[in-house]
């Protein structure tokens, strides 16, 4: 192992396509782990416990908060979401890059704790597409959908704190954009100082 893992944070309004895009990125790039958050939200019909989220009760979630088991956690849309500390530290220390798919407040907290984290904002190029995608996904009732769309504006306000924007109009283009960002970050000299020194030391 020549370097510690890199922490990537992906955010964007509900329906932007974060989950869809990341699924493809993970299939195409080796050495990437996705952090599986805990949530008190009910699973959607296509969601699998332990894969998309660790679904849990409010009591279990609160116990984890009390035990300091989360790197960060928030309440949003009436549900609790939290990033578990242990697996993230384990992977980063093993030199594996980790992706957190979390909302903008959590991302800001992570950036404070991990200044070298790379923040990527995913969005379609206009609001109409967001609305259409949420309608097509059909996972929320009208009230919940409205709540999610309403919050999009405050999420766009946070965009200036991000390192990169990845426009998700064409899925393949967005997947390639995120792959390119990850590849470029992996190649940064500042993240490969140990390797660079080793190369120097072993060169006759
Ligand atoms: P998020 O995780 O950001 O809430 P999802 O990944 O669940 O969003 O995507 C929301 C909906 O939009 C899903 O039905 C998904 O299939 C669709 N979708 C994602 N990316 C695109 C795209 N580039 N073009 C069209 N539809 C998309
Ligand atoms: P959803 O209910 O659509 O799966 O997620 C709602 C929002 O919560 C999304 O913006 C998603 O990125 C965010 N989210 C999911 N897990 C976490 C987490 O562990 N921490 C934070 N801060 N946000 C999360």
PDB file of N, CA and C in Angstrom, residues 2-3 183-197 199:
ATOM      1  N   UNK A   2       0.677   2.113  -0.982  1.00  0.00           N
ATOM      2  CA  UNK A   2       1.529   3.294  -1.071  1.00  0.00           C
ATOM      3  C   UNK A   2       0.843   4.563  -0.595  1.00  0.00           C
ATOM      4  N   UNK A   3      -0.465   4.536  -0.471  1.00  0.00           N
ATOM      5  CA  UNK A   3      -1.145   5.745   0.003  1.00  0.00           C
ATOM      6  C   UNK A   3      -2.406   5.388   0.755  1.00  0.00           C
ATOM      7  N   UNK A 183      -9.996   9.262 -11.282  1.00  0.00           N
ATOM      8  CA  UNK A 183      -8.689   8.879 -11.828  1.00  0.00           C
ATOM      9  C   UNK A 183      -7.685  10.022 -11.664  1.00  0.00           C
ATOM     10  N   UNK A 184      -8.139  11.247 -11.944  1.00  0.00           N
ATOM     11  CA  UNK A 184      -7.230  12.401 -11.825  1.00  0.00           C
ATOM     12  C   UNK A 184      -6.808  12.601 -10.364  1.00  0.00           C
ATOM     13  N   UNK A 185      -7.776  12.475  -9.441  1.00  0.00           N
ATOM     14  CA  UNK A 185      -7.445  12.659  -8.014  1.00  0.00           C
ATOM     15  C   UNK A 185      -6.470  11.578  -7.542  1.00  0.00           C
ATOM     16  N   UNK A 186      -6.654  10.367  -8.049  1.00  0.00           N
ATOM     17  CA  UNK A 186      -5.746   9.279  -7.660  1.00  0.00           C
ATOM     18  C   UNK A 186      -4.322   9.553  -8.138  1.00  0.00           C
ATOM     19  N   UNK A 187      -4.205  10.306  -9.228  1.00  0.00           N
ATOM     20  CA  UNK A 187      -2.877  10.558  -9.806  1.00  0.00           C
ATOM     21  C   UNK A 187      -2.174  11.767  -9.223  1.00  0.00           C
ATOM     22  N   UNK A 188      -2.826  12.517  -8.336  1.00  0.00           N
ATOM     23  CA  UNK A 188      -2.190  13.727  -7.802  1.00  0.00           C
ATOM     24  C   UNK A 188      -0.927  13.385  -7.015  1.00  0.00           C
ATOM     25  N   UNK A 189       0.136  14.134  -7.265  1.00  0.00           N
ATOM     26  CA  UNK A 189       1.418  13.893  -6.593  1.00  0.00           C
ATOM     27  C   UNK A 189       1.257  13.963  -5.078  1.00  0.00           C
ATOM     28  N   UNK A 190       0.465  14.930  -4.606  1.00  0.00           N
ATOM     29  CA  UNK A 190       0.337  15.095  -3.148  1.00  0.00           C
ATOM     30  C   UNK A 190      -0.255  13.843  -2.478  1.00  0.00           C
ATOM     31  N   UNK A 191      -0.960  13.022  -3.243  1.00  0.00           N
ATOM     32  CA  UNK A 191      -1.525  11.795  -2.671  1.00  0.00           C
ATOM     33  C   UNK A 191      -0.583  10.607  -2.853  1.00  0.00           C
ATOM     34  N   UNK A 192       0.517  10.817  -3.557  1.00  0.00           N
ATOM     35  CA  UNK A 192       1.411   9.692  -3.897  1.00  0.00           C
ATOM     36  C   UNK A 192       2.843   9.958  -3.457  1.00  0.00           C
ATOM     37  N   UNK A 193       2.986  10.712  -2.379  1.00  0.00           N
ATOM     38  CA  UNK A 193       4.338  11.097  -1.939  1.00  0.00           C
ATOM     39  C   UNK A 193       5.182   9.886  -1.542  1.00  0.00           C
ATOM     40  N   UNK A 194       4.552   8.901  -0.899  1.00  0.00           N
ATOM     41  CA  UNK A 194       5.302   7.718  -0.461  1.00  0.00           C
ATOM     42  C   UNK A 194       5.830   6.962  -1.675  1.00  0.00           C
ATOM     43  N   UNK A 195       4.961   6.813  -2.672  1.00  0.00           N
ATOM     44  CA  UNK A 195       5.363   6.124  -3.909  1.00  0.00           C
ATOM     45  C   UNK A 195       6.501   6.885  -4.598  1.00  0.00           C
ATOM     46  N   UNK A 196       6.333   8.206  -4.670  1.00  0.00           N
ATOM     47  CA  UNK A 196       7.345   9.030  -5.356  1.00  0.00           C
ATOM     48  C   UNK A 196       8.705   8.896  -4.660  1.00  0.00           C
ATOM     49  N   UNK A 197       8.674   8.889  -3.319  1.00  0.00           N
ATOM     50  CA  UNK A 197       9.919   8.768  -2.551  1.00  0.00           C
ATOM     51  C   UNK A 197      10.552   7.399  -2.762  1.00  0.00           C
ATOM     52  N   UNK A 199      10.229   5.475  -5.343  1.00  0.00           N
ATOM     53  CA  UNK A 199      10.767   5.452  -6.705  1.00  0.00           C
ATOM     54  C   UNK A 199      12.140   6.102  -6.731  1.00  0.00           C
TER      55      UNK A 199
END
